[in-house]
mmCIF file with all atom_site columns, C-alpha atoms in Angstrom:
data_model
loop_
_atom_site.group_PDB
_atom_site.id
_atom_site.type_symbol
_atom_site.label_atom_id
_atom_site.label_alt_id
_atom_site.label_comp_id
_atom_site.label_asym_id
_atom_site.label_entity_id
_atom_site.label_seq_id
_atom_site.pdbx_PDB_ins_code
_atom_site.Cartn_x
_atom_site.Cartn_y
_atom_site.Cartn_z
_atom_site.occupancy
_atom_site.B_iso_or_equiv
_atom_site.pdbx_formal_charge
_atom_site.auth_seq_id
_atom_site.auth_comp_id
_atom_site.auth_asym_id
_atom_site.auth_atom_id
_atom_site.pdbx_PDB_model_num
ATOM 1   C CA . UNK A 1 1   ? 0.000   0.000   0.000   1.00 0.00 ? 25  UNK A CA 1
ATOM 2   C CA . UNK A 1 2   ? 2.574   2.662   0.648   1.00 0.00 ? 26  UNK A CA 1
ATOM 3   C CA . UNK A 1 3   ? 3.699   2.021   -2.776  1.00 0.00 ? 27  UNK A CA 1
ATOM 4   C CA . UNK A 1 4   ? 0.893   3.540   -4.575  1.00 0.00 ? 28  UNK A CA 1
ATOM 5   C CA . UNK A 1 5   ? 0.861   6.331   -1.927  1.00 0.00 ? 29  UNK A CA 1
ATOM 6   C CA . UNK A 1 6   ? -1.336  5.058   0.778   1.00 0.00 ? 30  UNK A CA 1
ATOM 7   C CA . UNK A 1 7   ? -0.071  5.445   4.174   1.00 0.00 ? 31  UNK A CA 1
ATOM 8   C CA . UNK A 1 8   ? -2.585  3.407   6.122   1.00 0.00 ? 32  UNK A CA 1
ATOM 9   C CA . UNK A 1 9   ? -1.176  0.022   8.428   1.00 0.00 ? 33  UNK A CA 1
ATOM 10  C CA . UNK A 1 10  ? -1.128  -2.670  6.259   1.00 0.00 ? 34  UNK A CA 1
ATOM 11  C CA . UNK A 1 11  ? -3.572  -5.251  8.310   1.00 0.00 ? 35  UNK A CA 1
ATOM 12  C CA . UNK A 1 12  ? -5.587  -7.805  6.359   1.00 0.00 ? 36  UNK A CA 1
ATOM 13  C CA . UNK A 1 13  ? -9.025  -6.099  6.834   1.00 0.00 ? 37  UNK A CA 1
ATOM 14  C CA . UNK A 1 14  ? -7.060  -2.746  5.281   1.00 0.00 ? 38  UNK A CA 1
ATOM 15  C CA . UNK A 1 15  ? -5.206  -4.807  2.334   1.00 0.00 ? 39  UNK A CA 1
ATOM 16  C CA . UNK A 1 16  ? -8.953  -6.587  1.474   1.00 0.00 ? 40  UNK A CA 1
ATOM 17  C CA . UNK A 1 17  ? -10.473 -3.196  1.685   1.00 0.00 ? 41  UNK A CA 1
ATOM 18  C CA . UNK A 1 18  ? -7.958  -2.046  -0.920  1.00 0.00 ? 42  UNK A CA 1
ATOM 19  C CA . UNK A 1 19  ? -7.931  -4.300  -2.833  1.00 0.00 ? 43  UNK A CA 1
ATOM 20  C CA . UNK A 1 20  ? -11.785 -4.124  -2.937  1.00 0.00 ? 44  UNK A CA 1
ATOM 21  C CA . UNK A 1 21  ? -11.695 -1.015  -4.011  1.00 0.00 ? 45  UNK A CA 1
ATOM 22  C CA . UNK A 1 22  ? -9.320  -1.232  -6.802  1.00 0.00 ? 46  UNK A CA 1
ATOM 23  C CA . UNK A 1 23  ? -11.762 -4.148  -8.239  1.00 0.00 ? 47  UNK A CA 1
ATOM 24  C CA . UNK A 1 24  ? -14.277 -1.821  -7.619  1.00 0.00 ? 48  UNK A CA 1
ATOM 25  C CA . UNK A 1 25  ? -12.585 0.552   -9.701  1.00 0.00 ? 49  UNK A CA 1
ATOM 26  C CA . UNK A 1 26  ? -11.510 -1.845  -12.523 1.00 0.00 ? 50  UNK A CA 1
ATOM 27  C CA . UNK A 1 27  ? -14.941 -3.226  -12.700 1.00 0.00 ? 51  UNK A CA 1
ATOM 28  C CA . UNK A 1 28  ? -16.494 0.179   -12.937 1.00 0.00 ? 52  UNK A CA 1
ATOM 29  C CA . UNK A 1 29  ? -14.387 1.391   -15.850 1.00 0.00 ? 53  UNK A CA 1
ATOM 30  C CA . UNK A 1 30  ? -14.910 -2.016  -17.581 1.00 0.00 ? 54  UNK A CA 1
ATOM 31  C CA . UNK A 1 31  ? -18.503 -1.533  -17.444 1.00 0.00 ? 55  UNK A CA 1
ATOM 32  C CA . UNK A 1 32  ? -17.991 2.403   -18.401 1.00 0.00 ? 56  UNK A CA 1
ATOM 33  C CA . UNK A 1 33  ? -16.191 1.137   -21.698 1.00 0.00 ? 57  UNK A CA 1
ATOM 34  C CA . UNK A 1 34  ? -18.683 -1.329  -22.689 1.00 0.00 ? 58  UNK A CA 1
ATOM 35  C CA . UNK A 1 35  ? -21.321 0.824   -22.493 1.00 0.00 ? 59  UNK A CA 1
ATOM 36  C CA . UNK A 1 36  ? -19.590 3.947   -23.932 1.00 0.00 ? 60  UNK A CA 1
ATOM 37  C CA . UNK A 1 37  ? -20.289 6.253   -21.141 1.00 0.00 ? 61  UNK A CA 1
ATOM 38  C CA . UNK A 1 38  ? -16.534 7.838   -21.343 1.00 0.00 ? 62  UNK A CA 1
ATOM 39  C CA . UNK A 1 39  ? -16.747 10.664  -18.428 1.00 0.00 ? 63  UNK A CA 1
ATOM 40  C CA . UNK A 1 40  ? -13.397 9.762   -16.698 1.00 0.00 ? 64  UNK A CA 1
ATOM 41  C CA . UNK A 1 41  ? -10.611 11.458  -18.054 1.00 0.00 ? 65  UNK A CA 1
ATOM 42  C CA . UNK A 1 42  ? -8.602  7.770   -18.369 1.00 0.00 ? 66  UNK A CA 1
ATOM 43  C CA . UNK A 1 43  ? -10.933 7.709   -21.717 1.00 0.00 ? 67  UNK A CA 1
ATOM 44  C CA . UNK A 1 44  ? -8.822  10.792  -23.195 1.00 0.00 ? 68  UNK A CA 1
ATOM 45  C CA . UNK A 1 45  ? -7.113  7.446   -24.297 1.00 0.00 ? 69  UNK A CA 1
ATOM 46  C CA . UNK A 1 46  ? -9.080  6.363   -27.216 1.00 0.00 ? 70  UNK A CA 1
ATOM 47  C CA . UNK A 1 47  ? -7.584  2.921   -27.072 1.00 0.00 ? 71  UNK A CA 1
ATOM 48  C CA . UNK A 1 48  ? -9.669  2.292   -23.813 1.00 0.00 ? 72  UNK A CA 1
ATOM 49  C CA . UNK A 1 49  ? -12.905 3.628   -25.752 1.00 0.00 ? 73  UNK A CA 1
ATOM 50  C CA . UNK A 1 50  ? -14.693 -0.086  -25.885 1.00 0.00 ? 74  UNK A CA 1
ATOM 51  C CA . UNK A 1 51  ? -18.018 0.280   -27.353 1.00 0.00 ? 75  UNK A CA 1
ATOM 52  C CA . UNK A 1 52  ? -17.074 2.734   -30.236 1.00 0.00 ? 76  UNK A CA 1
ATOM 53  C CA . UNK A 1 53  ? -13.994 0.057   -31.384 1.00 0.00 ? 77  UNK A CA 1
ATOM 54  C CA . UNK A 1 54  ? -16.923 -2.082  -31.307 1.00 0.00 ? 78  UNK A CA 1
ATOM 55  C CA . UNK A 1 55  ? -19.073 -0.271  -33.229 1.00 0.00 ? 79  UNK A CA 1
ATOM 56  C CA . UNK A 1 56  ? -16.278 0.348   -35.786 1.00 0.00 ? 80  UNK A CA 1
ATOM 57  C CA . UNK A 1 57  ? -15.912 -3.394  -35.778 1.00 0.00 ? 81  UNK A CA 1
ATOM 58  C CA . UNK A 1 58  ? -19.534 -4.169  -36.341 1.00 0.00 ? 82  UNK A CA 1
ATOM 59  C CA . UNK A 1 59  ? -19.544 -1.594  -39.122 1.00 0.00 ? 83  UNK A CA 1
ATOM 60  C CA . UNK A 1 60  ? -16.706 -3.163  -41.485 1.00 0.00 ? 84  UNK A CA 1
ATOM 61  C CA . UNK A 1 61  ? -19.118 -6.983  -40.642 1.00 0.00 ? 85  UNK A CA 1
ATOM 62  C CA . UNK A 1 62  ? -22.384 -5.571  -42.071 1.00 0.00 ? 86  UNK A CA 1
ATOM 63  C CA . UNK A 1 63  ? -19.780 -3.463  -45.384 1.00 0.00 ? 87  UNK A CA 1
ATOM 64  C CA . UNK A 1 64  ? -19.218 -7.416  -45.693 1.00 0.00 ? 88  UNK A CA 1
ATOM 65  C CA . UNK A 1 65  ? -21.986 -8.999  -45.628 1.00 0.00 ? 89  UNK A CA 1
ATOM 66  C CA . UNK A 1 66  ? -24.039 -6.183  -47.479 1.00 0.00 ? 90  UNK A CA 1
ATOM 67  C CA . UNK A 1 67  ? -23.134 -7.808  -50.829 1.00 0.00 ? 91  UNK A CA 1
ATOM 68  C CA . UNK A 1 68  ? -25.071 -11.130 -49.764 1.00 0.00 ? 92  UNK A CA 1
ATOM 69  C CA . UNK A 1 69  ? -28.360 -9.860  -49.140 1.00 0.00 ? 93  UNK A CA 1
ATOM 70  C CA . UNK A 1 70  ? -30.914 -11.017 -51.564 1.00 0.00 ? 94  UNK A CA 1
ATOM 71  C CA . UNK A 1 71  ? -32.009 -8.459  -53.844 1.00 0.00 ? 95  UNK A CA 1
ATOM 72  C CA . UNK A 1 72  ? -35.478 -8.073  -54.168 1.00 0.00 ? 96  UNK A CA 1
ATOM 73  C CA . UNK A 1 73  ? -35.050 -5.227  -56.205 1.00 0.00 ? 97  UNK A CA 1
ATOM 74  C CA . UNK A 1 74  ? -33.424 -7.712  -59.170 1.00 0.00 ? 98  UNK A CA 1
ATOM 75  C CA . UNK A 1 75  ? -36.128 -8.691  -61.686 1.00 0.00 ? 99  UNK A CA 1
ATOM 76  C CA . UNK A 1 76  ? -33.951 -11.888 -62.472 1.00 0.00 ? 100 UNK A CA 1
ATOM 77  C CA . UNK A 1 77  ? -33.446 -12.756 -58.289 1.00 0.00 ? 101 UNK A CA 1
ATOM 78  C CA . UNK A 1 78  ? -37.365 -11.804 -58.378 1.00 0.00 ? 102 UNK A CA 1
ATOM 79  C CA . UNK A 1 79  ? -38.168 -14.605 -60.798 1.00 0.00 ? 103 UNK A CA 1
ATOM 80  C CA . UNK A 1 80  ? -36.341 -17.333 -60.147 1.00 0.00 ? 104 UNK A CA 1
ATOM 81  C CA . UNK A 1 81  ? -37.988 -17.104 -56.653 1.00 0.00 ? 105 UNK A CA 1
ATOM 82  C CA . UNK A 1 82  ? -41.185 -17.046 -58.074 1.00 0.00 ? 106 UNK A CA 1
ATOM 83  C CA . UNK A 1 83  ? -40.476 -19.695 -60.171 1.00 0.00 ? 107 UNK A CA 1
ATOM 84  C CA . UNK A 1 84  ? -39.456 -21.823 -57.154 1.00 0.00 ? 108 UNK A CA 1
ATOM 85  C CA . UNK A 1 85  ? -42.268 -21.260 -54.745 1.00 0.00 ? 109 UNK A CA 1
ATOM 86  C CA . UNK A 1 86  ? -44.550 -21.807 -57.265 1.00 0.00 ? 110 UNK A CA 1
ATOM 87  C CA . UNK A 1 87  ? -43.041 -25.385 -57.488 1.00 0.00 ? 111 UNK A CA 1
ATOM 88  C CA . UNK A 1 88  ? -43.676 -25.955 -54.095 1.00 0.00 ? 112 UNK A CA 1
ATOM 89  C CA . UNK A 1 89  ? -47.546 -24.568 -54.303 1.00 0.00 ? 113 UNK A CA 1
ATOM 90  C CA . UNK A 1 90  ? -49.333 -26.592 -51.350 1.00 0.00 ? 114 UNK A CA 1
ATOM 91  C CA . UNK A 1 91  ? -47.218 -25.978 -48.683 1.00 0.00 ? 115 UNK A CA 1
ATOM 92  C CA . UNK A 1 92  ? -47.770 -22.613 -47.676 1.00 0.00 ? 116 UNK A CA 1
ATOM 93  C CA . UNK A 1 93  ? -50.326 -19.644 -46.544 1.00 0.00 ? 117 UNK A CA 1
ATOM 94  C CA . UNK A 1 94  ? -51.534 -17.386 -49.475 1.00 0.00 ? 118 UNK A CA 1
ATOM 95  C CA . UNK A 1 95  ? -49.329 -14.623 -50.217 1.00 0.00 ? 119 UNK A CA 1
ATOM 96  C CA . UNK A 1 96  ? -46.243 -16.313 -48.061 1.00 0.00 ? 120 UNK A CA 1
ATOM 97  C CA . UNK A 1 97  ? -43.078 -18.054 -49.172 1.00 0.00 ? 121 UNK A CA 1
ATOM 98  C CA . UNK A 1 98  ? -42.857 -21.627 -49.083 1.00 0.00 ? 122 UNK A CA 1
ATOM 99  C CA . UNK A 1 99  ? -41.386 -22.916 -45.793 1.00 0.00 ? 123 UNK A CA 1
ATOM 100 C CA . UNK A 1 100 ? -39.066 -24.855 -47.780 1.00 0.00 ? 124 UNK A CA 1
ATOM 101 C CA . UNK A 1 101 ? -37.881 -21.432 -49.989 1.00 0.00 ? 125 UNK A CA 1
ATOM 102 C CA . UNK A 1 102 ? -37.674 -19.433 -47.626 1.00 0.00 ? 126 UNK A CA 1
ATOM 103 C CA . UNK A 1 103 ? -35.063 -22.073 -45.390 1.00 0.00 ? 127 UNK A CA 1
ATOM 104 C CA . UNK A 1 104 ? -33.562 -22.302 -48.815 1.00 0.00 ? 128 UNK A CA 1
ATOM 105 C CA . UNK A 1 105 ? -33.209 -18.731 -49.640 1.00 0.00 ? 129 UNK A CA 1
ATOM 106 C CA . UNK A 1 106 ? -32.097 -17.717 -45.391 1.00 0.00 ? 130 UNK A CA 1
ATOM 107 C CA . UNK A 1 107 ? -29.855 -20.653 -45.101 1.00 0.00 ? 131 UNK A CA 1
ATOM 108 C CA . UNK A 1 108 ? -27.393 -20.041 -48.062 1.00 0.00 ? 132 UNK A CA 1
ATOM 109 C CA . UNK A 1 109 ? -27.115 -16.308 -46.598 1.00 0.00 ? 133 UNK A CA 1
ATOM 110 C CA . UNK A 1 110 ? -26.901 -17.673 -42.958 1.00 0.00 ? 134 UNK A CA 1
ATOM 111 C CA . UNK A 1 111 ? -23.764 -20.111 -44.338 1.00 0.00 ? 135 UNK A CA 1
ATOM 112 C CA . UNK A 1 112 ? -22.406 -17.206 -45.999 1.00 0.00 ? 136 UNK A CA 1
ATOM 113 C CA . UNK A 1 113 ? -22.588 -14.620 -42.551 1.00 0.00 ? 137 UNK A CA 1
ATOM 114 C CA . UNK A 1 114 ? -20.853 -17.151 -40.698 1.00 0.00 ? 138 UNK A CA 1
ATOM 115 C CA . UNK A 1 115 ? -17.731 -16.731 -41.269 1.00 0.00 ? 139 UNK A CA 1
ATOM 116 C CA . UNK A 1 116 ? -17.691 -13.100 -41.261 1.00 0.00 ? 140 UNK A CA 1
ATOM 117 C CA . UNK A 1 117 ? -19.577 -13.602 -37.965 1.00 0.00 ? 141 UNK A CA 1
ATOM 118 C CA . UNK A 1 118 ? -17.047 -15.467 -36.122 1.00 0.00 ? 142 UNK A CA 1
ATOM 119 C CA . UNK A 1 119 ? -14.774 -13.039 -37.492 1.00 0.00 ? 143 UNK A CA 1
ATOM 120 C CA . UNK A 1 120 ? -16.293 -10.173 -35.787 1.00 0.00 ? 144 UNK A CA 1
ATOM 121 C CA . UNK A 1 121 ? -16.852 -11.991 -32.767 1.00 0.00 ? 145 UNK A CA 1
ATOM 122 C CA . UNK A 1 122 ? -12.924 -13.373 -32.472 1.00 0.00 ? 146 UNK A CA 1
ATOM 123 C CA . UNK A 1 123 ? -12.556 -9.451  -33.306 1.00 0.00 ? 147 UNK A CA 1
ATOM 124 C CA . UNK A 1 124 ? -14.910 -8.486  -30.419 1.00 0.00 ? 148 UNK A CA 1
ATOM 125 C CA . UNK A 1 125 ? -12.733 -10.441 -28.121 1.00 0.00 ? 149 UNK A CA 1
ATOM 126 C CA . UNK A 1 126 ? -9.402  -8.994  -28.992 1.00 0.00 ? 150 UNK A CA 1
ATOM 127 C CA . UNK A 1 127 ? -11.142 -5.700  -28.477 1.00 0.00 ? 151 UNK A CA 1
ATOM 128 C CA . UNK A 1 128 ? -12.242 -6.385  -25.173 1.00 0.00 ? 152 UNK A CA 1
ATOM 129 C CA . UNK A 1 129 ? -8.561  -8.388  -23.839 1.00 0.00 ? 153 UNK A CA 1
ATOM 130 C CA . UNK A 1 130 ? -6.656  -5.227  -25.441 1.00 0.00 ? 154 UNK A CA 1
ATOM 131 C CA . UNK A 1 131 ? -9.177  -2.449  -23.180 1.00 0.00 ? 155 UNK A CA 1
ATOM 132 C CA . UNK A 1 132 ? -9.236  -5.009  -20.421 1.00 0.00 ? 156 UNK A CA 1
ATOM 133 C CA . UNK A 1 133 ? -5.234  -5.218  -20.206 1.00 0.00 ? 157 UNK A CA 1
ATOM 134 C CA . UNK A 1 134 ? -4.738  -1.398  -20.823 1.00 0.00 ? 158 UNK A CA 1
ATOM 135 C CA . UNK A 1 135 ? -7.271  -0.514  -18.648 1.00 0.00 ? 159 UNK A CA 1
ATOM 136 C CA . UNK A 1 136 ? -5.672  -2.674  -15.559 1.00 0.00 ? 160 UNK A CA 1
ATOM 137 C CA . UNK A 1 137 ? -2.152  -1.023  -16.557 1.00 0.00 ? 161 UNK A CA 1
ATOM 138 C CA . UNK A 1 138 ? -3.202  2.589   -16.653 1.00 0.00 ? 162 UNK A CA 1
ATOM 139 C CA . UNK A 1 139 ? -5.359  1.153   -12.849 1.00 0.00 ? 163 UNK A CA 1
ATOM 140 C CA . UNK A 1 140 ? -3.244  -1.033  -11.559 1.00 0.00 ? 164 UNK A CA 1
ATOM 141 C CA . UNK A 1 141 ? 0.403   0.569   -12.741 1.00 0.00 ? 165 UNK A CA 1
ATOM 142 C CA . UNK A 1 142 ? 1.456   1.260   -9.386  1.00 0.00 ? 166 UNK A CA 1
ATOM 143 C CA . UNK A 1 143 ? 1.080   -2.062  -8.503  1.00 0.00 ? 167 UNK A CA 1
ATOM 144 C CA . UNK A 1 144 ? 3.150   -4.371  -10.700 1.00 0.00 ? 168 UNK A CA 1
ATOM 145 C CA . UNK A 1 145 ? 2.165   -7.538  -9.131  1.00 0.00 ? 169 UNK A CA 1
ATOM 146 C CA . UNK A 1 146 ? -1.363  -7.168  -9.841  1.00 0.00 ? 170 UNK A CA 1
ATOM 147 C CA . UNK A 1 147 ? -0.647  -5.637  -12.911 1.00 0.00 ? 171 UNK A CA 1
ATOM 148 C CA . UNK A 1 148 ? 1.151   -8.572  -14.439 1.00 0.00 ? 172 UNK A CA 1
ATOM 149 C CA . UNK A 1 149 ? -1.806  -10.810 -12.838 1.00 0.00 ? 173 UNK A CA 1
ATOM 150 C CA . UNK A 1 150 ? -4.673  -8.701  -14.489 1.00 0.00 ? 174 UNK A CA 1
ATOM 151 C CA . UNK A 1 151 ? -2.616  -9.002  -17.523 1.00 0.00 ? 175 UNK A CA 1
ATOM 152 C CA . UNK A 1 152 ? -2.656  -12.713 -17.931 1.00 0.00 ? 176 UNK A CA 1
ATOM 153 C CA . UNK A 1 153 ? -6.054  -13.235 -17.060 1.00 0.00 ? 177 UNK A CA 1
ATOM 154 C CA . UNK A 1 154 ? -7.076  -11.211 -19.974 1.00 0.00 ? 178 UNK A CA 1
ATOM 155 C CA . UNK A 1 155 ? -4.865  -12.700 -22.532 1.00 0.00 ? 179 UNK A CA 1
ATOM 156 C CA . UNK A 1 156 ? -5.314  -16.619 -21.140 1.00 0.00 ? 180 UNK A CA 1
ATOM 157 C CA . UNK A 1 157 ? -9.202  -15.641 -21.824 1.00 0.00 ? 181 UNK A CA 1
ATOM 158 C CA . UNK A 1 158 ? -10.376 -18.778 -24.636 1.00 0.00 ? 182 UNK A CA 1
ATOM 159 C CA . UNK A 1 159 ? -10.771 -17.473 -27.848 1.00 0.00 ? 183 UNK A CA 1
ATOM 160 C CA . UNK A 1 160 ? -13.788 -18.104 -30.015 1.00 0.00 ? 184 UNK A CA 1
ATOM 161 C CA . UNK A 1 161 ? -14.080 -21.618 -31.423 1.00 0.00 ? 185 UNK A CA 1
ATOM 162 C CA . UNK A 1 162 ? -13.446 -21.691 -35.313 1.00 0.00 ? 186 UNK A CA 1
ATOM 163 C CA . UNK A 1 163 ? -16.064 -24.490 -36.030 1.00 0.00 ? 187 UNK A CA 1
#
């Protein structure tokens, strides 16, 4: 404690007090950059700035997935579907898309958002280790120990499964 400028007796109800607090703290300022609410002045350092890295993130994911999106507006795309649903006449409400087109037409764009998907979410992660780690230094710099420890429990975090 006297390290980081505290001059109180170091007895275990004090340390757990501290150390309380600096969770506190930590946990606070997590929360703070998740939700984008960036009043403390240890967000002048846009690195820490969660939710708009996020956001910037979850931008570039729908730029690459806009180019899958069926276009309704495409006489051709228009067609074919009709073409289709009328095969499977039958097997659906009036004025509705066959069950079986419409799983047809949703699952080919579902297979192709995947992988851009778990892209954004292995992204998401990285995001949130990098804040998590910086955040702890620029909170917990005083105390290298705890530092280091913070530290590793961000990057041992599992990373998003690839299948």
């Amino acid at each position: 404690l006297n390290r980081i400028g505290q001059d109180m007796s170091e007895t275990e109800n004090e340390k757990m007090l501290m150390a309380s607090r600096l969770f506190l703290d930590f946990s606070m300022e997590l929360k703070n950059a998740v939700s984008g609410s960036y009043r403390s002045t240890i967000f002048a350092d846009i690195d820490l700035r969660l939710r708009t890295r996020v956001r910037h993130a979850f931008d570039k994911y729908k730029i690459d997935i806009q180019s899958t999106r069926p276009n309704f507006e495409n006489e051709a795309f228009l067609t074919d579907l009709t073409k289709k649903n009328m095969g499977a006449r039958g097997q659906e409400f009036s004025m509705f898309l066959s069950w079986d087109i419409f799983c047809h037409v949703v699952g080919g764009q579902i297979r192709e958002w995947q992988a851009p998907a778990v892209d954004l979410l292995r992204v998401v992660q990285h995001l949130l280790n990098d804040v998590g780690a910086k955040l702890a230094t620029v909170l917990f710099g005083k105390l290298p120990d705890l530092n280091r420890k913070v530290n590793e429990l961000f990057t041992q975090v599992q990373t998003y499964p690839t299948n």
